[in-house]
């Protein structure tokens, strides 16, 4: 089993050189003038797959979208599982340029770290997967499981090409699990596996009162005021203890597993630092009966994001606005259904409408929560792989936000999600001086070899 | 007593010609290019006062303000009361010009009405006062009461010159009552006397949560949200039956007098028309135990005018804003004290603050309500004068909004306010084809002669 690891270490300098070649391509998907570079990165990614032994490697393009790189190796023994691998070859713009110590697209190694835009997010990470396959081929001449690849070029611009591709190629992409390595360790030396991400129901509540804006002197006391009405609606959706008061809202919410709760204790979050330095307030707000990580990871919430209507500039305009709109979203946790929650929410909002107002509730997005339970075969295999590669038990963590690609894999392919990553919290994604620690890169390659071996059982 | 009325009728065509000369001056205070016209109107107003027999007529100018026209006649018999008269010689811009049937500054008479900008608001009305004095002089060679005048040129631009003048000349302007004729009959044939105007406490509530905007995916469930906090605050200030829930808010509120209640019944408001056509909703909102006029005239209210903070544009931004500001005002009724109410409000808002937020409450304006009780000597004198001039009992009405000049007279001079006017609801103030009915102009002149006689007792 250790022979693949040996090849990883022996080939590390070559791996770094190959990664550096990829990092030199300024494949900034947000900037049209870099369209050629984006295409070059797609070609380079495809070439990397070919070089490592993938077959039928090709690009799939949707209209003017950036191509999805595809390639498979399906030569595993009969009955072996199939693992889908993911990456993205596009990167964020590098501004502000003058804050970079070395230029963003000229990879530089300092103190055991590779500095370049895309080093951690995500070229360095998906390239670790590629090199993991290479090490296995070198050690055994084959892979222990079948492998399929999708590498996209629109992750940083929330593009839809990959999602369309997944929807159109459900059969072709059938797999037992998908491994997405686009995240980081909570701290150096502590690998983490994601077991859940919250979903999102984003809505607009429109309250119509009078036919036109009215003067509060003339009509105050008689006319409906949509902003006051929104006050009652907002106060009627969540109480001051942080509990959402929509009937049925918590019905499907389940407690995190004991393994997850234990993991969160191991993380040893400094709550005071989180409150003072990160949030910058003198008190948390929320369901006090749950720990802070439990609330941020595994409890659903409701937040108001903005309210439009009337007059909010400087000075004193005494308008009763005809109409007001509030933007309100709910974060959902695994097993909550966005459509069911939206309907219960809509019903509650309409019930809260006061005389003289007409309330309209619109859903702007309905994103499923993502669940990757601790007991899953792939998740357990990754935990064992991390143990072998990093000599430490992984923690099981969750994310409070959504990562659309993870939800899309679950939605379109119905596969088990193995979500993790090899970055560190100080990698400065999307910022100047993005870097990837070479030890994390090497550990990531080893973890990949071990993951495939563990999956093969 | 009827001899003054005889002179009014005999001189009516001259009065119309003189008024027309004043209406020809485009004294638009909002437009700098009309500064010369504004000054010309001030001079013409002063000249009108001189012509009618006022003494020491002069202009008072504050910095770059438009002059206040002053002039007195203090020759009444010893012990006779003193009446302060008010008017404004500035007018609104006439746009849109192409909707005028005859040009705004070329007075035209059609169907017994004078069409011109300023005919009703306010040149025609204060000129009726001037001509009332003229008729009394013609009939008796003197006036039965002392008279002082202030005619300002900043009413349409909310200028402060008159207020400063009042503050600086309290002694010089001492009087028993001030007569402000800048309003209208509720309908033709039905004179009205104003007995109260609501005051205004206009505030801003600022809620600070986190130190910077946060992502609701990462922090939702743990971080304070100032917009949700404003929802609880707004809902905690007024209940869904329209009752303000600030402790002590209603303590000083008194019921309107029986005469006022009877007047409001006489007005015979068409509630369905008010609701459907004027407000444009399917239900009133407010304290259902009070009639709609009672609520609009004589009940205090609380309205939210706008909320700033977070994201309220198109699309779905999942921000938990660091800060949000709500603009909230209260309309007060006679005897409520703006400072006392603001303090009770501030206390209540601070109590409603939720964990993790810091709330600041600011007063942007604290305007006293205005009270002109039915039993006042001047109000009763005007009621009798209306009876003589229009052959109809006046109704006692109130206004839901503030008229700053009325509050200023009460605040700076402490005089009884006689507030009324000779316009009609279809005079189209501030709109194209503003007009004044000649019968109302004539009745206004007669009412003025009768008012002075009634005040003299």
PDB file of C-alpha atoms in Angstrom, chain B residues 36-246:
ATOM      1  CA  UNK B  36     -36.645  90.119  -9.163  1.00  0.00           C
ATOM      2  CA  UNK B  37     -40.312  89.174  -9.490  1.00  0.00           C
ATOM      3  CA  UNK B  38     -40.402  87.996  -5.902  1.00  0.00           C
ATOM      4  CA  UNK B  39     -39.037  91.377  -4.831  1.00  0.00           C
ATOM      5  CA  UNK B  40     -41.555  93.153  -7.049  1.00  0.00           C
ATOM      6  CA  UNK B  41     -44.380  91.215  -5.381  1.00  0.00           C
ATOM      7  CA  UNK B  42     -43.050  92.215  -1.973  1.00  0.00           C
ATOM      8  CA  UNK B  43     -43.047  95.857  -3.071  1.00  0.00           C
ATOM      9  CA  UNK B  44     -46.538  95.532  -4.543  1.00  0.00           C
ATOM     10  CA  UNK B  45     -47.819  93.951  -1.324  1.00  0.00           C
ATOM     11  CA  UNK B  46     -46.288  96.780   0.705  1.00  0.00           C
ATOM     12  CA  UNK B  47     -47.850  99.324  -1.636  1.00  0.00           C
ATOM     13  CA  UNK B  48     -51.251  97.641  -1.220  1.00  0.00           C
ATOM     14  CA  UNK B  49     -50.905  97.972   2.555  1.00  0.00           C
ATOM     15  CA  UNK B  50     -49.952 101.660   2.222  1.00  0.00           C
ATOM     16  CA  UNK B  51     -52.847 102.322  -0.098  1.00  0.00           C
ATOM     17  CA  UNK B  52     -55.331 100.843   2.352  1.00  0.00           C
ATOM     18  CA  UNK B  53     -54.039 103.054   5.152  1.00  0.00           C
ATOM     19  CA  UNK B  54     -51.443 100.989   6.980  1.00  0.00           C
ATOM     20  CA  UNK B  55     -48.635 102.948   8.567  1.00  0.00           C
ATOM     21  CA  UNK B  56     -44.877 102.407   8.841  1.00  0.00           C
ATOM     22  CA  UNK B  57     -45.072  99.954   5.983  1.00  0.00           C
ATOM     23  CA  UNK B  58     -41.651  98.485   5.245  1.00  0.00           C
ATOM     24  CA  UNK B  59     -39.773  95.369   4.233  1.00  0.00           C
ATOM     25  CA  UNK B  60     -37.635  93.326   6.609  1.00  0.00           C
ATOM     26  CA  UNK B  61     -34.971  91.180   5.016  1.00  0.00           C
ATOM     27  CA  UNK B  62     -32.918  88.390   6.603  1.00  0.00           C
ATOM     28  CA  UNK B  63     -29.619  87.799   4.826  1.00  0.00           C
ATOM     29  CA  UNK B  64     -30.527  86.569   1.360  1.00  0.00           C
ATOM     30  CA  UNK B  65     -34.110  85.755   2.330  1.00  0.00           C
ATOM     31  CA  UNK B  66     -37.201  87.164   0.697  1.00  0.00           C
ATOM     32  CA  UNK B  67     -38.480  90.187   2.591  1.00  0.00           C
ATOM     33  CA  UNK B  68     -41.239  90.082   5.174  1.00  0.00           C
ATOM     34  CA  UNK B  69     -43.723  92.899   4.511  1.00  0.00           C
ATOM     35  CA  UNK B  70     -44.706  94.750   7.663  1.00  0.00           C
ATOM     36  CA  UNK B  71     -47.243  97.486   8.348  1.00  0.00           C
ATOM     37  CA  UNK B  72     -49.645  98.380  11.179  1.00  0.00           C
ATOM     38  CA  UNK B  73     -52.689 100.474  11.929  1.00  0.00           C
ATOM     39  CA  UNK B  74     -52.930 101.080  15.628  1.00  0.00           C
ATOM     40  CA  UNK B  75     -55.646 103.738  15.756  1.00  0.00           C
ATOM     41  CA  UNK B  76     -58.455 101.710  17.280  1.00  0.00           C
ATOM     42  CA  UNK B  77     -60.255 102.968  20.378  1.00  0.00           C
ATOM     43  CA  UNK B  78     -58.521 102.353  23.692  1.00  0.00           C
ATOM     44  CA  UNK B  79     -59.068  98.825  24.919  1.00  0.00           C
ATOM     45  CA  UNK B  80     -59.790  97.493  21.433  1.00  0.00           C
ATOM     46  CA  UNK B  81     -58.035  94.211  20.660  1.00  0.00           C
ATOM     47  CA  UNK B  82     -55.198  93.829  18.168  1.00  0.00           C
ATOM     48  CA  UNK B  83     -55.382  91.425  15.240  1.00  0.00           C
ATOM     49  CA  UNK B  84     -52.306  90.166  13.439  1.00  0.00           C
ATOM     50  CA  UNK B  85     -52.852  89.354   9.781  1.00  0.00           C
ATOM     51  CA  UNK B  86     -50.792  86.981   7.643  1.00  0.00           C
ATOM     52  CA  UNK B  87     -50.280  86.257   3.972  1.00  0.00           C
ATOM     53  CA  UNK B  88     -47.601  85.092   1.534  1.00  0.00           C
ATOM     54  CA  UNK B  89     -46.822  86.777  -1.758  1.00  0.00           C
ATOM     55  CA  UNK B  90     -44.719  83.962  -3.216  1.00  0.00           C
ATOM     56  CA  UNK B  91     -46.205  81.273  -5.454  1.00  0.00           C
ATOM     57  CA  UNK B  92     -45.466  77.783  -6.723  1.00  0.00           C
ATOM     58  CA  UNK B  93     -43.869  77.206 -10.153  1.00  0.00           C
ATOM     59  CA  UNK B  94     -46.564  76.922 -12.831  1.00  0.00           C
ATOM     60  CA  UNK B  95     -45.350  73.732 -14.611  1.00  0.00           C
ATOM     61  CA  UNK B  96     -46.564  71.983 -16.655  1.00  0.00           C
ATOM     62  CA  UNK B  97     -47.242  75.140 -18.621  1.00  0.00           C
ATOM     63  CA  UNK B  98     -49.005  73.485 -21.559  1.00  0.00           C
ATOM     64  CA  UNK B  99     -51.835  72.323 -19.311  1.00  0.00           C
ATOM     65  CA  UNK B 100     -52.932  75.866 -18.508  1.00  0.00           C
ATOM     66  CA  UNK B 101     -55.974  77.024 -20.466  1.00  0.00           C
ATOM     67  CA  UNK B 102     -54.882  80.659 -20.031  1.00  0.00           C
ATOM     68  CA  UNK B 103     -51.299  81.621 -19.135  1.00  0.00           C
ATOM     69  CA  UNK B 104     -50.568  81.347 -15.390  1.00  0.00           C
ATOM     70  CA  UNK B 105     -49.485  84.959 -15.002  1.00  0.00           C
ATOM     71  CA  UNK B 106     -52.153  86.525 -17.213  1.00  0.00           C
ATOM     72  CA  UNK B 107     -55.209  86.435 -14.957  1.00  0.00           C
ATOM     73  CA  UNK B 108     -58.348  85.435 -16.880  1.00  0.00           C
ATOM     74  CA  UNK B 109     -61.925  85.393 -15.680  1.00  0.00           C
ATOM     75  CA  UNK B 110     -64.136  82.516 -16.825  1.00  0.00           C
ATOM     76  CA  UNK B 111     -67.439  81.382 -15.272  1.00  0.00           C
ATOM     77  CA  UNK B 112     -67.016  83.645 -12.244  1.00  0.00           C
ATOM     78  CA  UNK B 113     -63.522  82.444 -11.437  1.00  0.00           C
ATOM     79  CA  UNK B 114     -60.140  84.149 -11.635  1.00  0.00           C
ATOM     80  CA  UNK B 115     -57.574  81.792 -13.185  1.00  0.00           C
ATOM     81  CA  UNK B 116     -53.943  82.479 -12.320  1.00  0.00           C
ATOM     82  CA  UNK B 117     -51.076  81.012 -10.323  1.00  0.00           C
ATOM     83  CA  UNK B 118     -51.445  82.339  -6.784  1.00  0.00           C
ATOM     84  CA  UNK B 119     -55.130  83.259  -7.149  1.00  0.00           C
ATOM     85  CA  UNK B 120     -56.107  81.000  -4.256  1.00  0.00           C
ATOM     86  CA  UNK B 121     -52.667  80.269  -2.755  1.00  0.00           C
ATOM     87  CA  UNK B 122     -52.273  82.887  -1.369  1.00  0.00           C
ATOM     88  CA  UNK B 123     -52.444  86.258  -3.129  1.00  0.00           C
ATOM     89  CA  UNK B 124     -56.207  86.189  -3.604  1.00  0.00           C
ATOM     90  CA  UNK B 125     -56.771  85.241  -0.006  1.00  0.00           C
ATOM     91  CA  UNK B 126     -54.541  87.787   1.696  1.00  0.00           C
ATOM     92  CA  UNK B 127     -55.741  90.442  -0.737  1.00  0.00           C
ATOM     93  CA  UNK B 128     -59.271  89.734   0.497  1.00  0.00           C
ATOM     94  CA  UNK B 129     -58.025  90.699   3.970  1.00  0.00           C
ATOM     95  CA  UNK B 130     -56.519  93.913   2.569  1.00  0.00           C
ATOM     96  CA  UNK B 131     -59.752  94.814   0.817  1.00  0.00           C
ATOM     97  CA  UNK B 132     -61.750  94.011   3.951  1.00  0.00           C
ATOM     98  CA  UNK B 133     -59.778  96.701   5.773  1.00  0.00           C
ATOM     99  CA  UNK B 134     -60.372  99.052   2.828  1.00  0.00           C
ATOM    100  CA  UNK B 135     -64.131  98.533   3.049  1.00  0.00           C
ATOM    101  CA  UNK B 136     -64.116  99.234   6.783  1.00  0.00           C
ATOM    102  CA  UNK B 137     -62.128 102.430   6.267  1.00  0.00           C
ATOM    103  CA  UNK B 138     -64.564 103.534   3.569  1.00  0.00           C
ATOM    104  CA  UNK B 139     -67.577 102.797   5.750  1.00  0.00           C
ATOM    105  CA  UNK B 140     -66.276 104.173   9.037  1.00  0.00           C
ATOM    106  CA  UNK B 141     -63.043 106.078   8.383  1.00  0.00           C
ATOM    107  CA  UNK B 142     -61.280 103.781  10.795  1.00  0.00           C
ATOM    108  CA  UNK B 143     -60.965 100.170  11.922  1.00  0.00           C
ATOM    109  CA  UNK B 144     -62.682  98.775  15.017  1.00  0.00           C
ATOM    110  CA  UNK B 145     -59.513  96.928  16.105  1.00  0.00           C
ATOM    111  CA  UNK B 146     -55.773  97.512  15.793  1.00  0.00           C
ATOM    112  CA  UNK B 147     -54.165  95.643  12.939  1.00  0.00           C
ATOM    113  CA  UNK B 148     -50.621  94.384  12.342  1.00  0.00           C
ATOM    114  CA  UNK B 149     -49.411  92.681   9.177  1.00  0.00           C
ATOM    115  CA  UNK B 150     -46.778  90.140   8.225  1.00  0.00           C
ATOM    116  CA  UNK B 151     -46.715  89.036   4.589  1.00  0.00           C
ATOM    117  CA  UNK B 152     -43.892  86.648   3.773  1.00  0.00           C
ATOM    118  CA  UNK B 153     -42.260  85.437   0.569  1.00  0.00           C
ATOM    119  CA  UNK B 154     -40.896  82.026   1.515  1.00  0.00           C
ATOM    120  CA  UNK B 155     -43.985  79.966   2.269  1.00  0.00           C
ATOM    121  CA  UNK B 156     -43.619  77.769  -0.809  1.00  0.00           C
ATOM    122  CA  UNK B 157     -39.948  77.015  -0.105  1.00  0.00           C
ATOM    123  CA  UNK B 158     -40.243  76.408   3.660  1.00  0.00           C
ATOM    124  CA  UNK B 159     -38.030  79.420   4.289  1.00  0.00           C
ATOM    125  CA  UNK B 160     -37.153  80.604   7.789  1.00  0.00           C
ATOM    126  CA  UNK B 161     -37.190  84.402   7.390  1.00  0.00           C
ATOM    127  CA  UNK B 162     -40.636  84.905   8.923  1.00  0.00           C
ATOM    128  CA  UNK B 163     -39.871  82.548  11.820  1.00  0.00           C
ATOM    129  CA  UNK B 164     -36.710  84.472  12.607  1.00  0.00           C
ATOM    130  CA  UNK B 165     -38.626  87.717  12.333  1.00  0.00           C
ATOM    131  CA  UNK B 166     -41.305  86.479  14.749  1.00  0.00           C
ATOM    132  CA  UNK B 167     -38.680  85.366  17.208  1.00  0.00           C
ATOM    133  CA  UNK B 168     -36.878  88.706  17.042  1.00  0.00           C
ATOM    134  CA  UNK B 169     -39.987  90.915  17.256  1.00  0.00           C
ATOM    135  CA  UNK B 170     -42.183  89.304  19.870  1.00  0.00           C
ATOM    136  CA  UNK B 171     -42.954  92.620  21.542  1.00  0.00           C
ATOM    137  CA  UNK B 172     -43.552  94.597  18.382  1.00  0.00           C
ATOM    138  CA  UNK B 173     -45.964  91.915  17.118  1.00  0.00           C
ATOM    139  CA  UNK B 174     -47.991  91.546  20.312  1.00  0.00           C
ATOM    140  CA  UNK B 175     -51.602  90.857  19.440  1.00  0.00           C
ATOM    141  CA  UNK B 176     -54.704  89.149  20.766  1.00  0.00           C
ATOM    142  CA  UNK B 177     -55.039  86.841  17.799  1.00  0.00           C
ATOM    143  CA  UNK B 178     -53.514  86.060  14.427  1.00  0.00           C
ATOM    144  CA  UNK B 179     -55.697  85.397  11.422  1.00  0.00           C
ATOM    145  CA  UNK B 180     -54.204  83.037   8.822  1.00  0.00           C
ATOM    146  CA  UNK B 181     -56.352  82.667   5.718  1.00  0.00           C
ATOM    147  CA  UNK B 182     -54.548  80.082   3.619  1.00  0.00           C
ATOM    148  CA  UNK B 183     -57.001  77.198   3.558  1.00  0.00           C
ATOM    149  CA  UNK B 184     -60.273  76.242   1.948  1.00  0.00           C
ATOM    150  CA  UNK B 185     -63.912  75.421   2.598  1.00  0.00           C
ATOM    151  CA  UNK B 186     -64.572  71.658   2.756  1.00  0.00           C
ATOM    152  CA  UNK B 187     -67.146  72.319  -0.003  1.00  0.00           C
ATOM    153  CA  UNK B 188     -68.758  75.320  -1.646  1.00  0.00           C
ATOM    154  CA  UNK B 189     -71.080  77.144   0.719  1.00  0.00           C
ATOM    155  CA  UNK B 190     -69.653  75.600   3.878  1.00  0.00           C
ATOM    156  CA  UNK B 191     -67.157  77.793   5.748  1.00  0.00           C
ATOM    157  CA  UNK B 192     -64.719  76.049   8.068  1.00  0.00           C
ATOM    158  CA  UNK B 193     -62.574  77.107  11.004  1.00  0.00           C
ATOM    159  CA  UNK B 194     -59.498  75.058  11.911  1.00  0.00           C
ATOM    160  CA  UNK B 195     -59.423  74.063  15.560  1.00  0.00           C
ATOM    161  CA  UNK B 196     -56.280  71.948  15.592  1.00  0.00           C
ATOM    162  CA  UNK B 197     -53.307  70.655  13.652  1.00  0.00           C
ATOM    163  CA  UNK B 198     -51.206  67.679  14.533  1.00  0.00           C
ATOM    164  CA  UNK B 199     -47.609  68.092  15.610  1.00  0.00           C
ATOM    165  CA  UNK B 200     -44.724  65.967  14.404  1.00  0.00           C
ATOM    166  CA  UNK B 201     -41.901  64.081  16.091  1.00  0.00           C
ATOM    167  CA  UNK B 202     -39.664  62.812  13.292  1.00  0.00           C
ATOM    168  CA  UNK B 203     -36.937  60.378  14.268  1.00  0.00           C
ATOM    169  CA  UNK B 204     -34.230  58.064  13.059  1.00  0.00           C
ATOM    170  CA  UNK B 205     -33.506  54.742  14.742  1.00  0.00           C
ATOM    171  CA  UNK B 206     -30.032  53.431  14.013  1.00  0.00           C
ATOM    172  CA  UNK B 207     -29.296  49.805  14.848  1.00  0.00           C
ATOM    173  CA  UNK B 208     -25.692  48.621  14.808  1.00  0.00           C
ATOM    174  CA  UNK B 209     -25.027  44.889  14.848  1.00  0.00           C
ATOM    175  CA  UNK B 210     -21.747  43.381  13.662  1.00  0.00           C
ATOM    176  CA  UNK B 211     -18.729  45.552  12.894  1.00  0.00           C
ATOM    177  CA  UNK B 212     -19.066  44.917   9.142  1.00  0.00           C
ATOM    178  CA  UNK B 213     -21.534  43.339   6.744  1.00  0.00           C
ATOM    179  CA  UNK B 214     -21.525  39.556   7.145  1.00  0.00           C
ATOM    180  CA  UNK B 215     -22.506  36.620   4.924  1.00  0.00           C
ATOM    181  CA  UNK B 216     -25.700  34.993   6.156  1.00  0.00           C
ATOM    182  CA  UNK B 217     -24.446  31.553   5.172  1.00  0.00           C
ATOM    183  CA  UNK B 218     -21.447  31.795   7.445  1.00  0.00           C
ATOM    184  CA  UNK B 219     -22.972  33.783  10.306  1.00  0.00           C
ATOM    185  CA  UNK B 220     -26.742  33.330  10.086  1.00  0.00           C
ATOM    186  CA  UNK B 221     -27.928  31.931  13.414  1.00  0.00           C
ATOM    187  CA  UNK B 222     -25.112  33.556  15.382  1.00  0.00           C
ATOM    188  CA  UNK B 223     -24.802  37.188  14.347  1.00  0.00           C
ATOM    189  CA  UNK B 224     -27.273  39.959  15.236  1.00  0.00           C
ATOM    190  CA  UNK B 225     -29.238  41.231  12.236  1.00  0.00           C
ATOM    191  CA  UNK B 226     -30.159  44.946  12.496  1.00  0.00           C
ATOM    192  CA  UNK B 227     -33.003  44.564  10.001  1.00  0.00           C
ATOM    193  CA  UNK B 228     -34.652  41.780  11.967  1.00  0.00           C
ATOM    194  CA  UNK B 229     -34.017  43.907  15.064  1.00  0.00           C
ATOM    195  CA  UNK B 230     -35.864  46.813  13.412  1.00  0.00           C
ATOM    196  CA  UNK B 231     -38.765  44.458  12.697  1.00  0.00           C
ATOM    197  CA  UNK B 232     -39.149  43.740  16.408  1.00  0.00           C
ATOM    198  CA  UNK B 233     -38.738  47.405  17.280  1.00  0.00           C
ATOM    199  CA  UNK B 234     -41.318  48.577  14.742  1.00  0.00           C
ATOM    200  CA  UNK B 235     -43.737  45.842  15.777  1.00  0.00           C
ATOM    201  CA  UNK B 236     -43.147  46.824  19.400  1.00  0.00           C
ATOM    202  CA  UNK B 237     -44.141  50.462  18.873  1.00  0.00           C
ATOM    203  CA  UNK B 238     -47.624  49.974  17.457  1.00  0.00           C
ATOM    204  CA  UNK B 239     -49.944  46.984  17.543  1.00  0.00           C
ATOM    205  CA  UNK B 240     -51.865  45.582  14.600  1.00  0.00           C
ATOM    206  CA  UNK B 241     -55.007  47.377  15.809  1.00  0.00           C
ATOM    207  CA  UNK B 242     -53.247  50.685  15.282  1.00  0.00           C
ATOM    208  CA  UNK B 243     -52.587  51.500  18.954  1.00  0.00           C
ATOM    209  CA  UNK B 244     -49.234  52.984  19.736  1.00  0.00           C
ATOM    210  CA  UNK B 245     -47.736  50.857  22.516  1.00  0.00           C
ATOM    211  CA  UNK B 246     -45.291  53.381  23.951  1.00  0.00           C
TER     212      UNK B 246
END
